[in-house]
Coordinates of C-alpha atoms in Angstrom, one line a residue:
Chain A
X1 CA 0.0 0.0 0.0
X2 CA 1.3 3.5 -0.7
X3 CA -0.1 6.9 -1.4
X4 CA 0.5 6.9 -5.1
X5 CA -1.5 9.7 -6.7
X6 CA -3.4 10.5 -3.6
X7 CA -4.1 14.2 -3.5
X8 CA -3.0 15.6 -0.2
X9 CA -3.3 19.2 0.8
X10 CA -0.8 20.8 3.2
X11 CA -2.1 24.0 4.6
X12 CA -0.7 26.7 6.8
X13 CA 0.2 30.4 7.0
X14 CA 2.1 32.3 4.3
X15 CA 4.7 33.4 6.8
X16 CA 6.2 30.7 9.0
X17 CA 9.0 30.6 11.5
X18 CA 11.8 28.2 10.7
X19 CA 10.6 25.3 12.9
X20 CA 7.2 25.4 11.2
X21 CA 8.8 25.8 7.7
X22 CA 11.0 22.8 8.5
X23 CA 8.1 20.7 9.6
X24 CA 6.2 21.6 6.4
X25 CA 9.3 20.6 4.3
X26 CA 9.6 17.3 6.2
X27 CA 5.9 16.5 5.7
X28 CA 6.0 17.4 2.0
X29 CA 9.1 15.3 1.5
X30 CA 7.7 12.2 3.3
X31 CA 4.4 12.4 1.5
X32 CA 6.1 13.1 -1.8
X33 CA 8.3 10.0 -1.3
X34 CA 5.1 7.9 -1.0
X35 CA 3.9 9.1 -4.4
X36 CA 1.3 11.6 -3.2
X37 CA 0.4 14.7 -5.3
X38 CA 0.9 17.6 -3.0
X39 CA -1.5 20.5 -3.2
X40 CA -0.9 23.8 -1.4
X41 CA -2.0 27.4 -1.7
X42 CA 1.1 28.1 -3.7
X43 CA 2.6 31.0 -1.8
X44 CA 5.2 31.2 1.0
X45 CA 5.7 29.9 4.5
X46 CA 4.1 26.4 5.1
X47 CA 3.0 26.3 1.4
X48 CA 6.5 26.8 0.2
X49 CA 8.1 24.4 2.7
X50 CA 5.7 21.7 1.8
X51 CA 6.1 22.2 -1.9
X52 CA 9.9 22.3 -1.6
X53 CA 10.0 19.0 0.3
X54 CA 7.6 17.3 -2.1
X55 CA 9.4 18.5 -5.2
X56 CA 12.7 17.3 -3.8
X57 CA 11.1 14.0 -3.2
X58 CA 10.2 13.8 -6.9
X59 CA 6.4 14.5 -6.4
X60 CA 4.1 16.6 -8.4
X61 CA 3.2 19.9 -6.7
X62 CA 0.1 21.9 -7.4
X63 CA -0.4 25.5 -6.2
X64 CA -4.0 26.9 -6.0
X65 CA -3.1 30.5 -6.1
X66 CA -5.3 33.4 -4.8
X67 CA -4.0 36.0 -7.2
X68 CA -4.1 36.4 -11.0
X69 CA -0.5 35.6 -11.9
X70 CA 1.2 32.2 -12.2
X71 CA 4.4 34.0 -11.3
X72 CA 3.2 34.4 -7.8
X73 CA 3.7 30.7 -7.1
X74 CA 6.7 29.7 -5.1
X75 CA 9.5 28.1 -7.2
X76 CA 8.6 24.6 -6.1
X77 CA 5.1 24.6 -7.6
X78 CA 5.0 22.6 -10.8
X79 CA 1.4 23.2 -11.7
X80 CA 0.0 26.6 -10.7
X81 CA -3.8 27.0 -10.8
X82 CA -4.5 30.7 -11.1
X83 CA -7.8 31.3 -9.5
X84 CA -7.9 35.1 -9.1
X85 CA -10.4 34.4 -6.4
X86 CA -8.6 35.5 -3.2
X87 CA -9.6 33.5 -0.2
X88 CA -12.2 31.5 -2.2
X89 CA -9.3 29.6 -3.4
X90 CA -9.2 27.9 0.0
X91 CA -12.4 26.2 -0.8
X92 CA -11.0 24.8 -4.1
X93 CA -7.8 23.7 -2.4
X94 CA -9.6 21.8 0.3
X95 CA -12.2 20.3 -2.1
X96 CA -9.5 19.1 -4.5
X97 CA -7.7 17.1 -1.8
X98 CA -8.6 13.7 -0.3
X99 CA -7.0 14.6 3.0
X100 CA -5.8 17.8 4.6
X101 CA -2.7 18.3 6.8
X102 CA -2.7 21.5 8.7
X103 CA 0.6 22.8 10.1
X104 CA 0.9 25.9 12.2
X105 CA -1.8 28.4 11.3
X106 CA -3.4 31.7 10.8
X107 CA -7.0 32.6 10.3
X108 CA -6.8 31.5 6.7
X109 CA -5.7 28.1 7.9
X110 CA -8.6 28.0 10.4
X111 CA -11.0 28.7 7.6
X112 CA -9.5 25.8 5.6
X113 CA -9.7 23.4 8.5
X114 CA -13.4 24.3 9.0
X115 CA -14.1 23.9 5.3
X116 CA -12.5 20.5 5.2
X117 CA -14.5 19.3 8.2
X118 CA -17.6 20.7 6.6
X119 CA -16.9 18.7 3.5
X120 CA -16.2 15.5 5.6
X121 CA -12.5 15.4 4.6
X122 CA -10.1 13.9 7.1
X123 CA -7.9 16.6 8.7
X124 CA -4.5 16.0 10.4
X125 CA -3.4 18.7 12.8
X126 CA 0.3 19.3 13.5
X127 CA 1.1 22.2 15.8
X128 CA -2.0 23.9 14.5
X129 CA -5.3 25.4 15.9
X130 CA -6.1 23.4 19.0
X131 CA -9.4 22.0 20.3
X132 CA -11.3 21.7 17.1
X133 CA -13.6 18.7 17.3
X134 CA -13.0 16.4 14.3
X135 CA -9.3 17.2 13.8
X136 CA -6.8 14.3 14.2
X137 CA -4.1 15.9 16.2
X138 CA -0.6 14.5 16.0
X139 CA 2.8 15.5 17.5
X140 CA 5.3 14.6 14.7
X141 CA 5.4 14.1 11.0
X142 CA 6.0 10.4 11.6
X143 CA 2.8 10.2 13.5
X144 CA 1.1 12.2 10.8
X145 CA 2.2 9.8 8.1
X146 CA 1.0 6.8 10.1
X147 CA -2.4 8.4 10.5
X148 CA -2.6 9.3 6.8
X149 CA -1.9 5.7 5.9
X150 CA -4.6 4.6 8.3
X151 CA -7.1 7.0 6.9
X152 CA -6.4 6.7 3.2
X153 CA -5.3 3.1 2.6
Chain B
X1 CA -26.3 57.9 14.4
X2 CA -27.9 54.8 13.0
X3 CA -27.0 51.8 10.9
X4 CA -28.7 53.1 7.7
X5 CA -27.5 51.1 4.7
X6 CA -24.7 49.4 6.7
X7 CA -24.2 45.9 5.3
X8 CA -24.3 43.4 8.2
X9 CA -23.9 39.7 7.7
X10 CA -25.6 37.3 10.1
X11 CA -24.1 33.9 9.9
X12 CA -24.9 30.5 11.4
X13 CA -25.9 27.0 10.7
X14 CA -28.7 26.0 8.3
X15 CA -30.4 23.9 10.9
X16 CA -31.0 25.7 14.2
X17 CA -32.9 24.8 17.4
X18 CA -35.6 27.2 18.4
X19 CA -33.6 29.3 20.9
X20 CA -31.0 29.9 18.3
X21 CA -33.6 30.6 15.6
X22 CA -35.3 33.1 17.9
X23 CA -32.0 34.9 18.7
X24 CA -31.4 35.2 15.0
X25 CA -34.8 36.6 14.4
X26 CA -34.3 39.1 17.2
X27 CA -30.9 40.1 15.9
X28 CA -32.2 40.5 12.4
X29 CA -35.2 42.5 13.6
X30 CA -33.1 44.9 15.7
X31 CA -30.6 45.6 13.0
X32 CA -33.3 45.9 10.4
X33 CA -35.1 48.5 12.5
X34 CA -31.8 50.5 12.5
X35 CA -31.8 50.6 8.7
X36 CA -29.1 48.0 8.1
X37 CA -29.0 45.8 5.0
X38 CA -29.0 42.2 6.3
X39 CA -26.9 39.7 4.3
X40 CA -27.1 36.0 5.0
X41 CA -26.4 32.7 3.3
X42 CA -30.0 32.6 2.2
X43 CA -31.0 29.2 3.4
X44 CA -32.6 27.9 6.6
X45 CA -31.9 28.0 10.4
X46 CA -30.0 31.1 11.5
X47 CA -30.1 32.5 7.9
X48 CA -33.8 32.2 7.8
X49 CA -34.4 33.6 11.3
X50 CA -32.3 36.6 10.7
X51 CA -33.8 37.3 7.3
X52 CA -37.3 36.9 8.7
X53 CA -36.7 39.4 11.5
X54 CA -35.0 41.9 9.2
X55 CA -37.8 41.7 6.6
X56 CA -40.5 42.2 9.3
X57 CA -38.6 45.2 10.4
X58 CA -38.8 46.6 6.9
X59 CA -35.1 46.0 5.9
X60 CA -33.6 44.9 2.7
X61 CA -32.5 41.2 2.9
X62 CA -29.8 39.7 0.7
X63 CA -29.2 36.0 0.4
X64 CA -25.8 34.8 -1.0
X65 CA -26.9 31.3 -2.1
X66 CA -24.5 28.3 -2.5
X67 CA -26.7 26.6 -5.2
X68 CA -27.8 27.4 -8.7
X69 CA -31.4 28.3 -8.1
X70 CA -32.9 31.5 -6.7
X71 CA -35.8 29.4 -5.5
X72 CA -33.6 27.8 -2.9
X73 CA -33.7 31.1 -0.9
X74 CA -35.9 31.2 2.2
X75 CA -39.1 33.2 1.7
X76 CA -37.7 36.3 3.5
X77 CA -34.9 36.9 1.1
X78 CA -35.6 39.9 -1.1
X79 CA -32.5 39.8 -3.2
X80 CA -31.1 36.3 -4.0
X81 CA -27.5 36.2 -5.3
X82 CA -27.2 32.9 -7.0
X83 CA -23.5 32.0 -6.9
X84 CA -23.5 28.2 -7.7
X85 CA -20.2 28.1 -5.8
X86 CA -21.0 26.0 -2.8
X87 CA -19.0 26.9 0.2
X88 CA -17.0 29.5 -1.7
X89 CA -20.1 31.7 -1.3
X90 CA -19.1 32.1 2.3
X91 CA -16.2 34.2 1.2
X92 CA -18.4 36.5 -0.9
X93 CA -20.9 36.8 2.0
X94 CA -18.2 37.8 4.5
X95 CA -16.4 40.1 2.0
X96 CA -19.6 41.9 1.2
X97 CA -20.4 42.8 4.8
X98 CA -19.0 45.5 6.9
X99 CA -19.4 43.5 10.1
X100 CA -20.3 39.9 10.8
X101 CA -22.6 38.6 13.6
X102 CA -22.1 34.9 14.3
X103 CA -24.9 33.0 16.0
X104 CA -24.6 29.4 17.1
X105 CA -22.6 27.5 14.6
X106 CA -21.4 24.7 12.6
X107 CA -18.1 24.1 10.7
X108 CA -19.4 26.4 7.9
X109 CA -19.9 29.1 10.4
X110 CA -16.4 28.6 11.8
X111 CA -15.0 29.0 8.3
X112 CA -16.9 32.3 7.9
X113 CA -15.6 33.6 11.3
X114 CA -12.1 32.7 10.3
X115 CA -12.5 34.4 6.9
X116 CA -13.9 37.5 8.4
X117 CA -11.0 37.8 10.8
X118 CA -8.6 37.1 8.0
X119 CA -10.2 40.1 6.1
X120 CA -10.0 42.3 9.2
X121 CA -13.8 42.5 9.5
X122 CA -15.2 43.0 13.0
X123 CA -16.9 39.8 14.3
X124 CA -19.6 39.7 17.0
X125 CA -20.0 36.2 18.6
X126 CA -23.4 35.3 20.2
X127 CA -23.6 31.7 21.5
X128 CA -21.1 30.7 18.9
X129 CA -17.7 29.0 18.6
X130 CA -15.8 29.9 21.8
X131 CA -12.2 31.0 22.3
X132 CA -11.4 32.4 18.9
X133 CA -9.0 35.3 19.4
X134 CA -10.4 38.4 17.7
X135 CA -14.1 37.7 18.1
X136 CA -16.1 40.2 20.2
X137 CA -18.1 37.8 22.4
X138 CA -21.5 39.0 23.8
X139 CA -24.3 37.4 25.7
X140 CA -27.4 39.0 24.4
X141 CA -28.7 40.7 21.2
X142 CA -28.9 44.0 23.1
X143 CA -25.2 43.8 24.0
X144 CA -24.5 42.8 20.4
X145 CA -26.3 45.9 19.1
X146 CA -24.4 48.2 21.5
X147 CA -21.1 46.6 20.3
X148 CA -22.1 47.1 16.6
X149 CA -22.9 50.7 17.2
X150 CA -19.6 51.1 18.9
X151 CA -17.7 49.4 16.0
X152 CA -19.5 50.9 13.0
X153 CA -20.6 54.4 14.0
Chain C
X1 CA -48.5 43.0 -15.2
X2 CA -45.3 44.6 -14.3
X3 CA -41.7 43.7 -13.6
X4 CA -42.0 44.2 -9.8
X5 CA -38.9 42.6 -8.2
X6 CA -37.8 40.8 -11.3
X7 CA -34.0 40.6 -11.3
X8 CA -32.7 42.0 -14.6
X9 CA -29.0 42.2 -15.4
X10 CA -27.8 45.0 -17.7
X11 CA -24.3 44.1 -19.0
X12 CA -21.8 46.0 -21.1
X13 CA -18.3 47.4 -21.1
X14 CA -16.8 49.4 -18.3
X15 CA -15.9 52.2 -20.7
X16 CA -18.7 53.4 -22.9
X17 CA -19.1 56.3 -25.3
X18 CA -21.9 58.7 -24.6
X19 CA -24.5 57.2 -26.9
X20 CA -24.0 53.8 -25.3
X21 CA -23.9 55.3 -21.8
X22 CA -27.2 57.1 -22.5
X23 CA -28.9 54.0 -23.8
X24 CA -27.8 52.2 -20.7
X25 CA -29.2 55.0 -18.5
X26 CA -32.5 54.9 -20.4
X27 CA -32.8 51.1 -20.2
X28 CA -32.0 51.2 -16.4
X29 CA -34.6 54.0 -15.9
X30 CA -37.3 52.3 -17.9
X31 CA -36.8 49.0 -16.1
X32 CA -36.5 50.7 -12.7
X33 CA -39.8 52.4 -13.2
X34 CA -41.4 49.0 -13.7
X35 CA -40.2 47.9 -10.3
X36 CA -37.3 45.6 -11.5
X37 CA -34.2 45.1 -9.4
X38 CA -31.3 46.1 -11.6
X39 CA -28.1 44.0 -11.3
X40 CA -24.9 45.1 -13.0
X41 CA -21.1 44.5 -12.7
X42 CA -21.0 47.6 -10.5
X43 CA -18.3 49.6 -12.3
X44 CA -18.3 52.3 -14.9
X45 CA -19.6 52.7 -18.5
X46 CA -22.7 50.7 -19.2
X47 CA -22.8 49.4 -15.6
X48 CA -22.8 53.0 -14.3
X49 CA -25.3 54.3 -16.8
X50 CA -27.8 51.5 -16.1
X51 CA -27.4 51.8 -12.3
X52 CA -27.8 55.6 -12.5
X53 CA -31.0 55.4 -14.5
X54 CA -32.4 52.7 -12.3
X55 CA -31.6 54.5 -9.1
X56 CA -33.2 57.7 -10.4
X57 CA -36.3 55.7 -11.2
X58 CA -36.4 54.6 -7.5
X59 CA -35.2 51.0 -8.1
X60 CA -32.9 48.9 -6.0
X61 CA -29.5 48.6 -7.7
X62 CA -27.1 45.7 -7.1
X63 CA -23.4 45.7 -8.2
X64 CA -21.6 42.4 -8.4
X65 CA -18.0 43.7 -8.1
X66 CA -14.9 41.9 -9.4
X67 CA -12.6 43.4 -6.8
X68 CA -12.3 43.3 -3.1
X69 CA -13.6 46.7 -2.1
X70 CA -17.1 47.9 -1.8
X71 CA -15.8 51.4 -2.6
X72 CA -15.1 50.4 -6.2
X73 CA -18.8 50.4 -6.9
X74 CA -20.1 53.4 -8.9
X75 CA -22.1 55.8 -6.7
X76 CA -25.5 54.5 -8.0
X77 CA -25.0 51.0 -6.5
X78 CA -27.2 50.5 -3.5
X79 CA -26.0 47.0 -2.7
X80 CA -22.5 46.1 -3.5
X81 CA -21.6 42.4 -3.6
X82 CA -17.9 42.2 -3.2
X83 CA -16.8 39.0 -4.8
X84 CA -13.0 39.4 -5.1
X85 CA -13.3 36.9 -7.9
X86 CA -12.3 38.9 -11.0
X87 CA -14.1 37.8 -14.2
X88 CA -15.7 34.9 -12.3
X89 CA -18.1 37.5 -11.0
X90 CA -19.6 37.6 -14.5
X91 CA -21.0 34.1 -13.8
X92 CA -22.6 35.1 -10.6
X93 CA -24.1 38.2 -12.2
X94 CA -25.7 36.3 -15.0
X95 CA -26.8 33.4 -12.7
X96 CA -28.5 35.9 -10.3
X97 CA -30.6 37.5 -13.1
X98 CA -33.8 36.3 -14.7
X99 CA -33.0 38.0 -17.9
X100 CA -30.0 39.8 -19.3
X101 CA -29.9 42.9 -21.4
X102 CA -26.6 43.4 -23.3
X103 CA -25.7 46.9 -24.4
X104 CA -22.6 47.6 -26.5
X105 CA -19.9 45.3 -25.5
X106 CA -16.4 44.1 -25.0
X107 CA -15.0 40.6 -24.6
X108 CA -16.2 40.6 -21.0
X109 CA -19.7 41.2 -22.3
X110 CA -19.4 38.5 -24.9
X111 CA -18.5 36.1 -22.1
X112 CA -21.6 37.1 -20.2
X113 CA -23.9 36.7 -23.2
X114 CA -22.4 33.2 -23.8
X115 CA -22.8 32.3 -20.1
X116 CA -26.4 33.5 -20.1
X117 CA -27.3 31.4 -23.1
X118 CA -25.5 28.4 -21.6
X119 CA -27.7 28.8 -18.6
X120 CA -30.8 29.2 -20.7
X121 CA -31.5 32.7 -19.6
X122 CA -33.2 35.0 -22.1
X123 CA -30.8 37.6 -23.6
X124 CA -31.8 40.9 -25.1
X125 CA -29.2 42.5 -27.4
X126 CA -29.1 46.2 -28.0
X127 CA -26.2 47.5 -30.1
X128 CA -24.2 44.6 -29.0
X129 CA -22.2 41.6 -30.4
X130 CA -24.0 40.6 -33.6
X131 CA -24.9 37.3 -35.0
X132 CA -25.0 35.2 -31.8
X133 CA -27.7 32.5 -32.2
X134 CA -30.2 32.7 -29.3
X135 CA -29.9 36.5 -28.7
X136 CA -33.1 38.6 -29.0
X137 CA -31.8 41.5 -31.0
X138 CA -33.7 44.8 -30.7
X139 CA -33.0 48.3 -32.0
X140 CA -34.4 50.6 -29.3
X141 CA -34.9 50.5 -25.5
X142 CA -38.7 50.7 -26.2
X143 CA -38.4 47.5 -28.3
X144 CA -36.3 46.0 -25.6
X145 CA -38.9 46.7 -22.9
X146 CA -41.7 45.2 -25.0
X147 CA -39.6 42.1 -25.5
X148 CA -38.8 41.8 -21.8
X149 CA -42.5 42.0 -20.9
X150 CA -43.2 39.3 -23.5
X151 CA -40.5 37.1 -22.1
X152 CA -41.0 37.6 -18.3
X153 CA -44.7 38.2 -17.8
Chain D
X1 CA 12.7 25.1 -28.4
X2 CA 9.8 23.0 -27.1
X3 CA 6.7 23.4 -25.1
X4 CA 8.1 21.8 -21.9
X5 CA 5.8 22.6 -19.0
X6 CA 3.9 25.2 -20.9
X7 CA 0.3 25.2 -19.6
X8 CA -2.1 24.9 -22.6
X9 CA -5.8 24.7 -22.3
X10 CA -7.9 22.8 -24.8
X11 CA -11.5 23.9 -24.6
X12 CA -14.7 22.7 -26.3
X13 CA -18.1 21.2 -25.7
X14 CA -18.8 18.2 -23.4
X15 CA -20.5 16.4 -26.2
X16 CA -18.6 16.1 -29.4
X17 CA -19.1 14.2 -32.7
X18 CA -16.3 11.9 -33.6
X19 CA -14.5 14.2 -36.0
X20 CA -14.2 16.8 -33.3
X21 CA -13.3 14.2 -30.7
X22 CA -10.6 12.9 -32.9
X23 CA -9.2 16.4 -33.6
X24 CA -9.1 17.0 -29.9
X25 CA -7.3 13.8 -29.3
X26 CA -4.8 14.6 -32.0
X27 CA -4.2 18.1 -30.6
X28 CA -3.8 16.7 -27.1
X29 CA -1.4 14.1 -28.3
X30 CA 0.8 16.5 -30.3
X31 CA 1.0 19.0 -27.5
X32 CA 1.6 16.3 -25.0
X33 CA 4.5 15.0 -27.0
X34 CA 6.1 18.4 -26.9
X35 CA 6.0 18.3 -23.1
X36 CA 3.1 20.7 -22.5
X37 CA 0.8 20.4 -19.5
X38 CA -2.7 20.0 -20.8
X39 CA -5.5 21.7 -18.9
X40 CA -9.2 21.0 -19.8
X41 CA -12.6 21.3 -18.1
X42 CA -12.2 17.6 -17.1
X43 CA -15.4 16.2 -18.5
X44 CA -16.4 14.5 -21.8
X45 CA -16.3 15.4 -25.5
X46 CA -13.4 17.7 -26.5
X47 CA -12.2 17.7 -22.9
X48 CA -11.9 13.9 -22.9
X49 CA -10.4 13.6 -26.3
X50 CA -7.7 16.2 -25.5
X51 CA -6.9 14.6 -22.2
X52 CA -6.8 11.1 -23.7
X53 CA -4.4 12.2 -26.4
X54 CA -2.2 14.1 -23.9
X55 CA -2.1 11.2 -21.5
X56 CA -1.2 8.7 -24.2
X57 CA 1.7 11.0 -25.2
X58 CA 2.9 10.9 -21.6
X59 CA 1.9 14.4 -20.6
X60 CA 0.4 15.6 -17.3
X61 CA -3.3 16.3 -17.6
X62 CA -5.2 18.6 -15.4
X63 CA -9.0 18.8 -15.2
X64 CA -10.7 21.9 -13.8
X65 CA -14.0 20.4 -12.8
X66 CA -17.3 22.3 -12.4
X67 CA -18.8 19.9 -9.9
X68 CA -17.9 18.8 -6.4
X69 CA -16.6 15.3 -7.1
X70 CA -13.2 14.3 -8.4
X71 CA -14.9 11.1 -9.7
X72 CA -16.6 13.3 -12.4
X73 CA -13.3 13.7 -14.2
X74 CA -12.8 11.6 -17.3
X75 CA -10.4 8.7 -16.9
X76 CA -7.5 10.5 -18.6
X77 CA -7.3 13.3 -16.0
X78 CA -4.3 12.9 -13.8
X79 CA -4.9 15.9 -11.5
X80 CA -8.5 16.8 -10.9
X81 CA -9.1 20.3 -9.5
X82 CA -12.6 20.1 -7.9
X83 CA -14.0 23.6 -8.0
X84 CA -17.7 23.1 -7.2
X85 CA -18.2 26.4 -9.0
X86 CA -20.1 25.5 -12.1
X87 CA -19.3 27.7 -15.1
X88 CA -17.1 29.9 -12.9
X89 CA -14.5 27.1 -13.4
X90 CA -14.2 28.3 -17.0
X91 CA -12.5 31.4 -15.7
X92 CA -10.0 29.5 -13.6
X93 CA -9.3 27.2 -16.6
X94 CA -8.5 30.0 -18.9
X95 CA -6.6 32.0 -16.3
X96 CA -4.4 29.0 -15.5
X97 CA -3.3 28.5 -19.1
X98 CA -0.7 30.4 -21.1
X99 CA -2.6 29.7 -24.3
X100 CA -6.0 28.4 -25.2
X101 CA -6.9 26.1 -28.1
X102 CA -10.6 26.1 -28.9
X103 CA -12.0 23.1 -30.8
X104 CA -15.6 23.0 -31.9
X105 CA -17.8 24.7 -29.5
X106 CA -20.9 25.5 -27.5
X107 CA -21.9 28.5 -25.5
X108 CA -19.6 27.5 -22.7
X109 CA -16.7 27.4 -25.2
X110 CA -17.7 30.9 -26.5
X111 CA -17.6 32.2 -22.9
X112 CA -14.1 30.7 -22.5
X113 CA -12.9 32.3 -25.8
X114 CA -14.2 35.6 -24.7
X115 CA -12.6 35.3 -21.2
X116 CA -9.3 34.4 -22.7
X117 CA -9.3 37.4 -25.0
X118 CA -10.4 39.6 -22.1
X119 CA -7.3 38.3 -20.2
X120 CA -5.1 38.9 -23.3
X121 CA -4.3 35.2 -23.6
X122 CA -3.6 34.0 -27.2
X123 CA -6.4 31.9 -28.6
X124 CA -6.2 29.3 -31.4
X125 CA -9.4 28.5 -33.1
X126 CA -9.9 25.1 -34.8
X127 CA -13.4 24.4 -36.3
X128 CA -14.8 26.7 -33.6
X129 CA -17.0 29.9 -33.2
X130 CA -16.2 31.9 -36.3
X131 CA -15.5 35.6 -36.8
X132 CA -14.4 36.6 -33.3
X133 CA -11.8 39.3 -33.6
X134 CA -8.6 38.3 -31.9
X135 CA -8.8 34.6 -32.4
X136 CA -6.0 32.9 -34.4
X137 CA -8.0 30.7 -36.8
X138 CA -6.3 27.6 -38.2
X139 CA -7.5 24.7 -40.3
X140 CA -5.5 21.7 -39.0
X141 CA -3.8 20.6 -35.8
X142 CA -0.5 20.9 -37.6
X143 CA -1.2 24.5 -38.4
X144 CA -2.3 25.0 -34.8
X145 CA 1.0 23.5 -33.5
X146 CA 3.0 25.8 -35.7
X147 CA 1.1 28.8 -34.5
X148 CA 1.5 27.7 -30.9
X149 CA 5.3 27.5 -31.3
X150 CA 5.3 30.9 -32.9
X151 CA 3.2 32.4 -30.0
X152 CA 4.9 30.7 -27.0
X153 CA 8.5 30.1 -28.0

């Protein structure tokens, strides 16, 4: 069993301190190694860390961008989807994924967690908004990966 | 000072027990009496209670609908906006308002609170998701109204 | 029979020469006098002319804005809907209307005509893109009004 | 010079007679062989023919779906983007591409051509809506390919 072609969203704030960026990179790398397609919001911070990790693991990376220019994507995005829809792109991002991993977080991330739960998508929480019923909280990327296998395979 | 033509969103779940429905009605009525334009998601529960109250107070009621038919609006919506965009309509709803009142709540409501805070819109919370930094929590519709005057006037 | 609360979209380019602006004003005024709710894209040109006419006739005017600020609406818009969705707002505009009147036109207008026909909405064409099968072409606002009564009443 | 990782949209109706389906397949195949990423609306007809050709040529295929289920994508879509936005997905499709090839056509296709021209994207027309100023009309897929190289390289 692997995660071949599973579409996994990694969500989190556009500005991230280095521990959160590194976690995102690690998560992206681990999921990319398993063959997952990594979908993010395409910008900086967690989105960049995750895409960088995934790309370095040889995975396909998709960026669902809020603005109207493909050039806004971070350099690790292979397929930019240019929505020009601002925060409404959060809905497309979540809806396109089979599972959502939330790392760190801002209000935008909270909206994505809530949307994912509303759409009955499994959500993994790693150092993210606490105490939201329905989120599968984990402490490490390794635990996250185990949970993802359990949920998707 | 009044709320003449201020655009105020009242958000909450599509299915609401009677105490929450009644609170929504009351809030809609009070804001409608002050001349506000009441914007909701156009469906049942809190959205219906709020629109009913506002309409009975003589206000204009707008419903930002997720589906593709104007007929899906509750009977108290004067102006249905038919987005056919599912949950992405939450973003338009929040963005179109100058202030958001959240009553009760589901995951959809949580996404709207988060989006509103992300957009720096003031959010009033009445019997809604607790402990979200940035929300102005109140206990009664009267307190809510006072807070709204304070924030918008 | 009248057009009381019928939602009619008037579409056209954001920059319009004076004859087209005047036609838009006239159309907005005539429909507003009949009680219709006038929906436009909320900006300048045809959108402004139509909203101005409608407002002066006492009608409710709705502007479905592409940007993220209510302040971008022309001064005749009573209810700005702030989509922050760029051209995707054209879809919402057309979907929210029961009938579309196209005046003059740019590529954006052409997209709206096509979307309206795709959604099986009646389209009236006045000095607009020629030769599109399905459009009800007319020569004057008076003819347009007669056609609208025929189609909606 | 090649089309490596250029994002090219192939647009057209969801129901297509066999000559149009075959043209779409051929176009998808030829562009796929050049390394382009092929983006379509993800459903049947032209969208399916193009994705099938591209996939058989070893290309990455993206489907920007109007509905809310990834399963609605045709079997040749590698990366489904699930917008749940109905016709508004046309805007995302066009905006995400660097160039648009229109084959055959319905009203939906006409809306996409118009949107692409509005966004200043080059449009190639192959057996599609005639007489639209700005469209680069060609007669064969070979001519289309030559034109695409001329425009993008």
